[in-house]
PDB file of C-alpha atoms in Angstrom:
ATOM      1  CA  UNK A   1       1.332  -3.293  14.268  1.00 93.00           C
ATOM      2  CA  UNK A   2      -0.985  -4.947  11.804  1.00 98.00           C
ATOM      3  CA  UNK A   3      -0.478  -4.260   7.987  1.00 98.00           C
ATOM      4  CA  UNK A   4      -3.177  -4.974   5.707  1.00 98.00           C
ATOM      5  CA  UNK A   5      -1.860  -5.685   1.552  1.00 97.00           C
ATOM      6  CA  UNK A   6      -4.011  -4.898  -0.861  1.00 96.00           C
ATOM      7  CA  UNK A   7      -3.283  -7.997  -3.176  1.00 92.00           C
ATOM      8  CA  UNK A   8      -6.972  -8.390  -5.089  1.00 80.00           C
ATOM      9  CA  UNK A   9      -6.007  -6.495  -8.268  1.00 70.00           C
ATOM     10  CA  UNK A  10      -6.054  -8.262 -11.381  1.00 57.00           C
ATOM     11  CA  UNK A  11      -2.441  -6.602 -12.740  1.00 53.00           C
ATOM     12  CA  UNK A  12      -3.376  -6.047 -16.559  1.00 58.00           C
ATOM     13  CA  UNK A  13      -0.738  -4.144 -17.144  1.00 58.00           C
ATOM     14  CA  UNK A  14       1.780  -7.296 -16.601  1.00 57.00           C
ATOM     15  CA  UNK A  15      -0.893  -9.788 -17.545  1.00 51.00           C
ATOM     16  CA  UNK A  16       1.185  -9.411 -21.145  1.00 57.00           C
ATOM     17  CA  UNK A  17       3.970 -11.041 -18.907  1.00 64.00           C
ATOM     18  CA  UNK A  18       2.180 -13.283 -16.517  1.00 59.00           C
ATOM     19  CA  UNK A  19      -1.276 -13.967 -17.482  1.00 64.00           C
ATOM     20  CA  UNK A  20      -1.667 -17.053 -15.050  1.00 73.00           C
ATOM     21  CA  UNK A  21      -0.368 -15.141 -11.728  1.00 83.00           C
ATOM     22  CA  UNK A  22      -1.833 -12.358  -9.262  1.00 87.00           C
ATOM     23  CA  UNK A  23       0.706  -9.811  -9.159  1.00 88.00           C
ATOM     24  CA  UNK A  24       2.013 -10.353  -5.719  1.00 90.00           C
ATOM     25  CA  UNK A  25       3.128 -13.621  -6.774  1.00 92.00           C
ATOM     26  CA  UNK A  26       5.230 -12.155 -10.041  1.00 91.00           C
ATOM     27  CA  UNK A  27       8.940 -13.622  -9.748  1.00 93.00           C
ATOM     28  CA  UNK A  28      11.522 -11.207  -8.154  1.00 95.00           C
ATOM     29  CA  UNK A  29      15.098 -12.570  -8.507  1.00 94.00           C
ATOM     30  CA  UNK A  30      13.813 -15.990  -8.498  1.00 93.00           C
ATOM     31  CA  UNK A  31      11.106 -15.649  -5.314  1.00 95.00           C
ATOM     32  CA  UNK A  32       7.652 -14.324  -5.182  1.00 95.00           C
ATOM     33  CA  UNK A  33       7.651 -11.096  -5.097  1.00 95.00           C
ATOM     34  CA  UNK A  34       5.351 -11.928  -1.446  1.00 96.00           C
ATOM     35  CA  UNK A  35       7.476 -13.218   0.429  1.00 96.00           C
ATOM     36  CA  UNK A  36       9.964 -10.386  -0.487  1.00 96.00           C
ATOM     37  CA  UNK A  37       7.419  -8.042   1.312  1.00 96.00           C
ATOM     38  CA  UNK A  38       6.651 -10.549   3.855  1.00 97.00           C
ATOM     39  CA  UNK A  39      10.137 -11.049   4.400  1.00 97.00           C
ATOM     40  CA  UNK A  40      10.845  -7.218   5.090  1.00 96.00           C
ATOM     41  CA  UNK A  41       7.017  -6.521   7.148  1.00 97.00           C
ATOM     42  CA  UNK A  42       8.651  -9.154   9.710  1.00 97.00           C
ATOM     43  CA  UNK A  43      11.485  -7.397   9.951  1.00 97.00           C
ATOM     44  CA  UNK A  44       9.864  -4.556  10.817  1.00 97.00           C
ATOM     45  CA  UNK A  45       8.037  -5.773  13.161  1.00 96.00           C
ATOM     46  CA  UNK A  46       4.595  -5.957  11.901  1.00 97.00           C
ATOM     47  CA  UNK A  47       2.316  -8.466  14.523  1.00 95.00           C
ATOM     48  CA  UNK A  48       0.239  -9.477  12.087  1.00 96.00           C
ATOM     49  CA  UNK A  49      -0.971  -9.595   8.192  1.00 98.00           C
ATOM     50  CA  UNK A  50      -4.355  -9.219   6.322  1.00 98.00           C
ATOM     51  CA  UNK A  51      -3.963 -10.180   2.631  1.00 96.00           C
ATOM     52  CA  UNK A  52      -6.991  -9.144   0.756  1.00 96.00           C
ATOM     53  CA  UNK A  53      -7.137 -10.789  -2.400  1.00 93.00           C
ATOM     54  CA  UNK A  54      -9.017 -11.641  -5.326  1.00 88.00           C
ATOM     55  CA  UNK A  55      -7.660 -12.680  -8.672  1.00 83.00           C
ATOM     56  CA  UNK A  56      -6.518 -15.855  -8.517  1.00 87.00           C
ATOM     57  CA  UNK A  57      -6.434 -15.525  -4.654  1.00 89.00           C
ATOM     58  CA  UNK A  58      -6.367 -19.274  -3.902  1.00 93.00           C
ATOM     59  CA  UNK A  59      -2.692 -19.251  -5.358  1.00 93.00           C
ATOM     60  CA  UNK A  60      -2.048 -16.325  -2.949  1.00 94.00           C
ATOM     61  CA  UNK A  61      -2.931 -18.829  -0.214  1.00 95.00           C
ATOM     62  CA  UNK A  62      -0.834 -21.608  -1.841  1.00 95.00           C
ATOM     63  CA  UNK A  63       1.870 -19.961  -1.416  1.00 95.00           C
ATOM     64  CA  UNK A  64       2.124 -17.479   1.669  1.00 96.00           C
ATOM     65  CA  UNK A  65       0.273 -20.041   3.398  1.00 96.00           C
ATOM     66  CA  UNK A  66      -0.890 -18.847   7.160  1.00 96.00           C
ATOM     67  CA  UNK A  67       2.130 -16.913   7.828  1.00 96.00           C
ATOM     68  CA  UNK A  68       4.020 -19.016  10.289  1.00 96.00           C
ATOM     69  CA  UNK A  69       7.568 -19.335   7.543  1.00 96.00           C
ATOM     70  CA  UNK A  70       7.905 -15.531   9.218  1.00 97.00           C
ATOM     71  CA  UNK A  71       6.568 -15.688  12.573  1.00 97.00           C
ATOM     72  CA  UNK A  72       3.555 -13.421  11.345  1.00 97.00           C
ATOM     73  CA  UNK A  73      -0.314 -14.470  11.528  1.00 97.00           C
ATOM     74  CA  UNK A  74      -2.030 -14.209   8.299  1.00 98.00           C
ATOM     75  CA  UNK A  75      -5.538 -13.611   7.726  1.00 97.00           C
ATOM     76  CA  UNK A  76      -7.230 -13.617   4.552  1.00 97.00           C
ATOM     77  CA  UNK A  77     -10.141 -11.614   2.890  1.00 96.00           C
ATOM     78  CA  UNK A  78     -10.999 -12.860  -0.654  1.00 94.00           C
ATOM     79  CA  UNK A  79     -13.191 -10.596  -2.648  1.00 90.00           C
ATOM     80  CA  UNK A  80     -13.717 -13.530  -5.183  1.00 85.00           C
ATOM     81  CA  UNK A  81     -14.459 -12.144  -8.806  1.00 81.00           C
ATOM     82  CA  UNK A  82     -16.785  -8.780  -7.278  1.00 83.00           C
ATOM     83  CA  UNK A  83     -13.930  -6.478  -6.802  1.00 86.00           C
ATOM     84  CA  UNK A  84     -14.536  -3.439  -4.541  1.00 91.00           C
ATOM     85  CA  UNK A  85     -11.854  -0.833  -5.069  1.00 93.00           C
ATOM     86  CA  UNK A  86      -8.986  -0.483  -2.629  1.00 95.00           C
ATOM     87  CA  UNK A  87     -11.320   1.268  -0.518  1.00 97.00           C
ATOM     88  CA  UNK A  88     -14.350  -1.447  -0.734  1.00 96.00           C
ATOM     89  CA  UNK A  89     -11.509  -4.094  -0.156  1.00 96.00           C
ATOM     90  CA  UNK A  90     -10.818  -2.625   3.107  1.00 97.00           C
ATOM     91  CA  UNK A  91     -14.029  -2.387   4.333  1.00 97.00           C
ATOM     92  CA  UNK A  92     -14.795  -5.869   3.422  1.00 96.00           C
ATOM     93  CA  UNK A  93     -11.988  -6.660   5.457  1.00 97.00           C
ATOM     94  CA  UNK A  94     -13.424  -4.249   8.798  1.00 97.00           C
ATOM     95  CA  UNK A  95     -16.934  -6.400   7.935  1.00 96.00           C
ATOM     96  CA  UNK A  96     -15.611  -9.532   8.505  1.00 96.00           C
ATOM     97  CA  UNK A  97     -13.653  -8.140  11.929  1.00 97.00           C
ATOM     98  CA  UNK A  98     -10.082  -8.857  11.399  1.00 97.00           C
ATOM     99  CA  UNK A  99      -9.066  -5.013  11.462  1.00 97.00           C
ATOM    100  CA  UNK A 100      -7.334  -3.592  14.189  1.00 97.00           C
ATOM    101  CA  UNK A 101      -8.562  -0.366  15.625  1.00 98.00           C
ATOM    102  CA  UNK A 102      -5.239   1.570  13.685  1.00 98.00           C
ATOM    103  CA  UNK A 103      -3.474  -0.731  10.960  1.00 98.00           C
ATOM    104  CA  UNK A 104      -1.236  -0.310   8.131  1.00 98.00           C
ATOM    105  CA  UNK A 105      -1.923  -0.125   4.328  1.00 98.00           C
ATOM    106  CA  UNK A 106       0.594  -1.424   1.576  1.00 97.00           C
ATOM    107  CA  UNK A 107       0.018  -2.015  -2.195  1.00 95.00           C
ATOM    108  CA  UNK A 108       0.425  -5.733  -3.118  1.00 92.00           C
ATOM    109  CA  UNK A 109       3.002  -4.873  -5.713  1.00 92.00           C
ATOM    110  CA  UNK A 110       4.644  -1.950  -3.690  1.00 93.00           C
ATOM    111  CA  UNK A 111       8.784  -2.457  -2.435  1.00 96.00           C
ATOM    112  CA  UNK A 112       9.693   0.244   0.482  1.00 95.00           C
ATOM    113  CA  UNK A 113      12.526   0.416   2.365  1.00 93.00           C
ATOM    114  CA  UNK A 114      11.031   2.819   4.939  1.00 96.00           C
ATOM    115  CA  UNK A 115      11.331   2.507   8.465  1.00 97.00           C
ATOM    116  CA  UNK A 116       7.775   1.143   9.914  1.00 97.00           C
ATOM    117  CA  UNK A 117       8.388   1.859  13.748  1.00 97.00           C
ATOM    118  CA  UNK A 118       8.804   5.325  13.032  1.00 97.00           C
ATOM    119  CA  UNK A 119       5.573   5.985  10.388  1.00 98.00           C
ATOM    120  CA  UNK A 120       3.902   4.055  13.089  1.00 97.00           C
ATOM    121  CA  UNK A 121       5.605   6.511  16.091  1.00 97.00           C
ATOM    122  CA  UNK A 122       4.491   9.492  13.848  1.00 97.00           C
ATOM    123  CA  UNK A 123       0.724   8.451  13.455  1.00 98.00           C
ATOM    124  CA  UNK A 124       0.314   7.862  17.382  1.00 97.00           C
ATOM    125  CA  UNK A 125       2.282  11.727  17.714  1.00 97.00           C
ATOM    126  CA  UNK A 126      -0.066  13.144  15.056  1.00 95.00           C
ATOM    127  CA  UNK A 127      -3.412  12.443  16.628  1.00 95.00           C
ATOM    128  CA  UNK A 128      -5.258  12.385  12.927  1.00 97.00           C
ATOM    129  CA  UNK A 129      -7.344   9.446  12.339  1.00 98.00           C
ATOM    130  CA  UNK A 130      -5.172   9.014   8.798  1.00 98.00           C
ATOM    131  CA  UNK A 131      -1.060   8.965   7.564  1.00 98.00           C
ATOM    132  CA  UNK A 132       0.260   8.713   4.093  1.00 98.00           C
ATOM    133  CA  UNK A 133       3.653   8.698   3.474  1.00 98.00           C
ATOM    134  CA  UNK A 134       4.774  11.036   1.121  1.00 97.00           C
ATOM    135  CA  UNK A 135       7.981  10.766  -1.022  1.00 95.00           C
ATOM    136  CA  UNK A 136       9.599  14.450  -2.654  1.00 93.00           C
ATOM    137  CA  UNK A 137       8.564  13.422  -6.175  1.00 83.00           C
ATOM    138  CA  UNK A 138       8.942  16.917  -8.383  1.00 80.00           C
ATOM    139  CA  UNK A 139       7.943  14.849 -11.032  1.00 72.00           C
ATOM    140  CA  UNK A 140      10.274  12.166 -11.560  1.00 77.00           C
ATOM    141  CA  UNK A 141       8.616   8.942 -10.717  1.00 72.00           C
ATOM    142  CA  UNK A 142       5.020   9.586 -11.740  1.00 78.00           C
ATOM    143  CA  UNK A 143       2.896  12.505 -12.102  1.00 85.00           C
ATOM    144  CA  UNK A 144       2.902  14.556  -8.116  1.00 90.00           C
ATOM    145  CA  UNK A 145      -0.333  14.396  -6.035  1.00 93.00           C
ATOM    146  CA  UNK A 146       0.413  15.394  -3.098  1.00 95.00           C
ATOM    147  CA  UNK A 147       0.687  19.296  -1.338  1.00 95.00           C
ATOM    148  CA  UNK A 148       2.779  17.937   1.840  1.00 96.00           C
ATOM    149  CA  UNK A 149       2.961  21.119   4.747  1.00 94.00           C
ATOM    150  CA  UNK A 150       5.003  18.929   7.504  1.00 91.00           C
ATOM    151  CA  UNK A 151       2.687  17.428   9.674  1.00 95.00           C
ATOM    152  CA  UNK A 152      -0.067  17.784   7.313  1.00 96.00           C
ATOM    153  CA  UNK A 153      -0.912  16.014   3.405  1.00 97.00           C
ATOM    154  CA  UNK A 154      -2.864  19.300   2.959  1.00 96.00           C
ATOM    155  CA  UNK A 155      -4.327  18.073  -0.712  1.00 96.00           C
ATOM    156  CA  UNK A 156      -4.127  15.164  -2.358  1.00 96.00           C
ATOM    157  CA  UNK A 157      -5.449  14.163  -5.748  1.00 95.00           C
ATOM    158  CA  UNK A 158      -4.661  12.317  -8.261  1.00 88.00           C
ATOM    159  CA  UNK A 159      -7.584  13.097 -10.882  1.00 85.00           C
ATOM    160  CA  UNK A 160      -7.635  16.876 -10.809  1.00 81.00           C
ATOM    161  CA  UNK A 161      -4.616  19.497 -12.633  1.00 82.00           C
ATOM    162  CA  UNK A 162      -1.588  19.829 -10.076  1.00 78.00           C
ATOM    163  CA  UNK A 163      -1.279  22.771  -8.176  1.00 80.00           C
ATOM    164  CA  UNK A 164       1.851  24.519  -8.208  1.00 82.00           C
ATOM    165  CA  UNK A 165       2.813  23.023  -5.151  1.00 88.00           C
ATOM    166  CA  UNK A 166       2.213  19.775  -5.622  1.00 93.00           C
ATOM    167  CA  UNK A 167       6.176  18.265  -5.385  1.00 93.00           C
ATOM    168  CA  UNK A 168       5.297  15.094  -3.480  1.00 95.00           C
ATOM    169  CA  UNK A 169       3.493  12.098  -4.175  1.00 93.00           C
ATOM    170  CA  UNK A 170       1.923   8.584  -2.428  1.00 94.00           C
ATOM    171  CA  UNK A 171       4.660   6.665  -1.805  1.00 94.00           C
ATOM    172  CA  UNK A 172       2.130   3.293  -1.113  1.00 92.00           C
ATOM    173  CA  UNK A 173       2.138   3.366   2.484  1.00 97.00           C
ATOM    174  CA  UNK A 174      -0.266   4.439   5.005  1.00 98.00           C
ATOM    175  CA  UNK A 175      -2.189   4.332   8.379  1.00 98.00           C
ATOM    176  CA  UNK A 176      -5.926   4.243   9.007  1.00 98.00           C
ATOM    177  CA  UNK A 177      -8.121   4.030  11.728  1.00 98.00           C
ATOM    178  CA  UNK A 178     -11.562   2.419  11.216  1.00 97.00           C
ATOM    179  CA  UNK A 179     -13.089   5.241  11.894  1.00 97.00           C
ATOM    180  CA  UNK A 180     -12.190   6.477   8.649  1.00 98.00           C
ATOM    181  CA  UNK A 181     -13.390   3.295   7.269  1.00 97.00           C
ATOM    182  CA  UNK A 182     -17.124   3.604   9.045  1.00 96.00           C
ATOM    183  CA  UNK A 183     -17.174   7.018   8.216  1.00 96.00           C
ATOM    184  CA  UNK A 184     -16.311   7.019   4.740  1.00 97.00           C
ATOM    185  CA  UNK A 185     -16.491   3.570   3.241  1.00 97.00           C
ATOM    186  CA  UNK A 186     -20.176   2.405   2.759  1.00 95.00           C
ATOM    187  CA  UNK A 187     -20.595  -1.269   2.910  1.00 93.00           C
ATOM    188  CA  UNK A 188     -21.008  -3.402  -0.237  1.00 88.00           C
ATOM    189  CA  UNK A 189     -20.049  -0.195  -2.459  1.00 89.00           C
ATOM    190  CA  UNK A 190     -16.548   0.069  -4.786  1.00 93.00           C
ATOM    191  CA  UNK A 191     -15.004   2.811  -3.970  1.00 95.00           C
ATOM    192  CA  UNK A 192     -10.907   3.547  -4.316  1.00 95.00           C
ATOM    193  CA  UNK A 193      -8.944   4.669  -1.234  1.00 96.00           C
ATOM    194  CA  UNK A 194      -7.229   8.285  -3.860  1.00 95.00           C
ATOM    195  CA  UNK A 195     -11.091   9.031  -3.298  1.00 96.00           C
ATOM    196  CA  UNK A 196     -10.603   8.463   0.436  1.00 97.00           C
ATOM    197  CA  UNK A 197      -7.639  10.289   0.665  1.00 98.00           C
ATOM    198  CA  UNK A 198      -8.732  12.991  -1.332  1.00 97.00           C
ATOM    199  CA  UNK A 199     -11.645  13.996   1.206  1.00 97.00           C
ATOM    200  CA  UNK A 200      -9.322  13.703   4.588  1.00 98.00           C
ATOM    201  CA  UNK A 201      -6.938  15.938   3.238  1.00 97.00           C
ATOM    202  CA  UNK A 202      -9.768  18.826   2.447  1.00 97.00           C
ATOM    203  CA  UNK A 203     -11.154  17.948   5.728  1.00 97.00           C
ATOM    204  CA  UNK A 204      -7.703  18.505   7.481  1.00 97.00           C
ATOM    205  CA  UNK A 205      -7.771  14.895   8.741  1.00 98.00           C
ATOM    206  CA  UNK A 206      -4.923  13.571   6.915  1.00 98.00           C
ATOM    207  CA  UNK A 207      -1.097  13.584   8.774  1.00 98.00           C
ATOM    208  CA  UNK A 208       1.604  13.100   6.277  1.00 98.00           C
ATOM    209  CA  UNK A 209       5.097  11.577   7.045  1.00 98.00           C
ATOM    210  CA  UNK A 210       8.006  12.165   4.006  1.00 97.00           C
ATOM    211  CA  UNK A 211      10.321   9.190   3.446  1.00 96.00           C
ATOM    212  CA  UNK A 212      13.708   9.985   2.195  1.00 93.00           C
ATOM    213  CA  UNK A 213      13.996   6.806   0.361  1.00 91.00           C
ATOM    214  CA  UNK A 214      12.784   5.960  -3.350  1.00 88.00           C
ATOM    215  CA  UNK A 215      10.068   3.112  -3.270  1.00 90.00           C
ATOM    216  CA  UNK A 216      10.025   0.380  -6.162  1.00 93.00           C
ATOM    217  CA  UNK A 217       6.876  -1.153  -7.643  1.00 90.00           C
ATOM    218  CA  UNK A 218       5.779  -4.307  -9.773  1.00 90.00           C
ATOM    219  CA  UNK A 219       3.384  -2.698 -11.553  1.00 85.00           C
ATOM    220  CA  UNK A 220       5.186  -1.962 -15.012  1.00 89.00           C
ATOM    221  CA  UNK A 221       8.460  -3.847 -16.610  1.00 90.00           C
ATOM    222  CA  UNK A 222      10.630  -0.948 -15.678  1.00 91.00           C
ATOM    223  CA  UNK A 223       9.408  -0.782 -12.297  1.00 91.00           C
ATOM    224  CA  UNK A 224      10.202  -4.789 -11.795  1.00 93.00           C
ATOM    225  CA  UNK A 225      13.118  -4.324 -13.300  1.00 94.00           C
ATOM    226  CA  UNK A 226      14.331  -1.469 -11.038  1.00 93.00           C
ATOM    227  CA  UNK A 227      13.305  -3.502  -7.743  1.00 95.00           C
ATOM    228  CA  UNK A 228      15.196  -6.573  -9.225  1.00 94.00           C
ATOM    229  CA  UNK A 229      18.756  -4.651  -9.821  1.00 95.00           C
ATOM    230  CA  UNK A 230      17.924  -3.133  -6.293  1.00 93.00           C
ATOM    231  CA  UNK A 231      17.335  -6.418  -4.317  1.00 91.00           C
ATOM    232  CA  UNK A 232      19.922  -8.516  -6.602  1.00 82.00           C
ATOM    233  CA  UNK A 233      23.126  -6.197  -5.149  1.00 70.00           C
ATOM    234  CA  UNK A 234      21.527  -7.295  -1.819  1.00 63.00           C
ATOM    235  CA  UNK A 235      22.291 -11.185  -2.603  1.00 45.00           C
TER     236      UNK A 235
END
């Protein structure tokens, strides 16, 4: 199982906080919060990593290094100062050939506690060329984007008015082929995986798997706060 991070962001709404760091490297409970997700893709599992990165991605290297602290082989895929999109980011990533046919997708600043054999088992069982994973929302975390019909995301989007229906939302983890990525990600172009997403679901391409567990995030001061009381009754 290979999991690609999307860690190129440049995080401006904690740059208030930590103007001199890329967001994956933002202090959880006294560690990066990389090697937190690191720590818990190698417990899962996960063969091997592609970091793509961006901001400040040399002290992403500097840090995580190649990998071997967790057994894992890292790869990296810098997109320097041009910045492609999560989308564009991943296809830079397929042009330079480090992709697996079928890999994982995580958000650099993303916390899950979800079990990774078992997305993975349902993506194989599925037979669509994309998963999300889809969390029962009904508003409480962030606005709902998702129409979830178990197997099936059968709409997502996060720019148009919610449909009745829409209870779930992306809870930061998925699956893609790179088919998808050929097929839908021109080279060179930004362009944002909700965009993506968005088209596979009206297309009927899109498998959806609900976790039961709440995710965390690093993205705003109450999220990183959250994930902090979380992982600090762990210690």
């Amino acid at each position: 199982m290979q999991c690609v991070i999307l860690a190129g962001g440049l995080g401006t709404r904690m740059r208030h906080r930590f103007e001199s760091l890329p967001k994956v490297l933002i202090p959880v409970c006294g560690r990066p919060f990389a090697q937190w997700q690191l720590d818990w893709l190698a417990g899962q599992g996960v063969t091997d990593v592609v970091y793509s990165i961006g901001y400040r991605g040399d002290m992403v290297r500097a840090t995580v290094g190649d990998g071997a602290r967790w057994g894992v082989p890292i790869h990296y895929v810098d997109e320097g100062s041009d910045l492609r999109g999560t989308a564009g980011a991943i296809r830079l990533a397929a042009d330079h050939g480090v992709l697996a046919e079928s890999f994982f997708v995580l958000y650099g600043d993303s916390f899950l506690t979800i079990d990774l054999a078992s997305v993975w088992a349902a993506f194989l069982a599925r037979r669509r060329p994309a998963l999300m994973t889809v969390f029962r929302n009904d508003g409480q975390w962030d606005r709902s984007n998702v129409v979830f019909r178990d197997p099936s995301v059968s709409l997502y989007d996060k720019e148009g008015p919610p449909a009745p229906d829409m209870v779930y939302i992306d809870y930061g983890l998925s699956v893609l082929t790179l088919d998808v990525i050929d097929r839908h990600v021109p080279a060179g172009v930004a362009c944002d995986l909700a965009t993506v997403f968005h088209r596979l679901s009206l297309d009927g391409e899109l498998a959806g798997y609900e976790a039961t567990e709440r995710f965390y995030e690093i993205g705003s001061d109450e999220g990183l706060r959250a994930l902090e009381v979380a992982l600090g009754s762990r210690l």
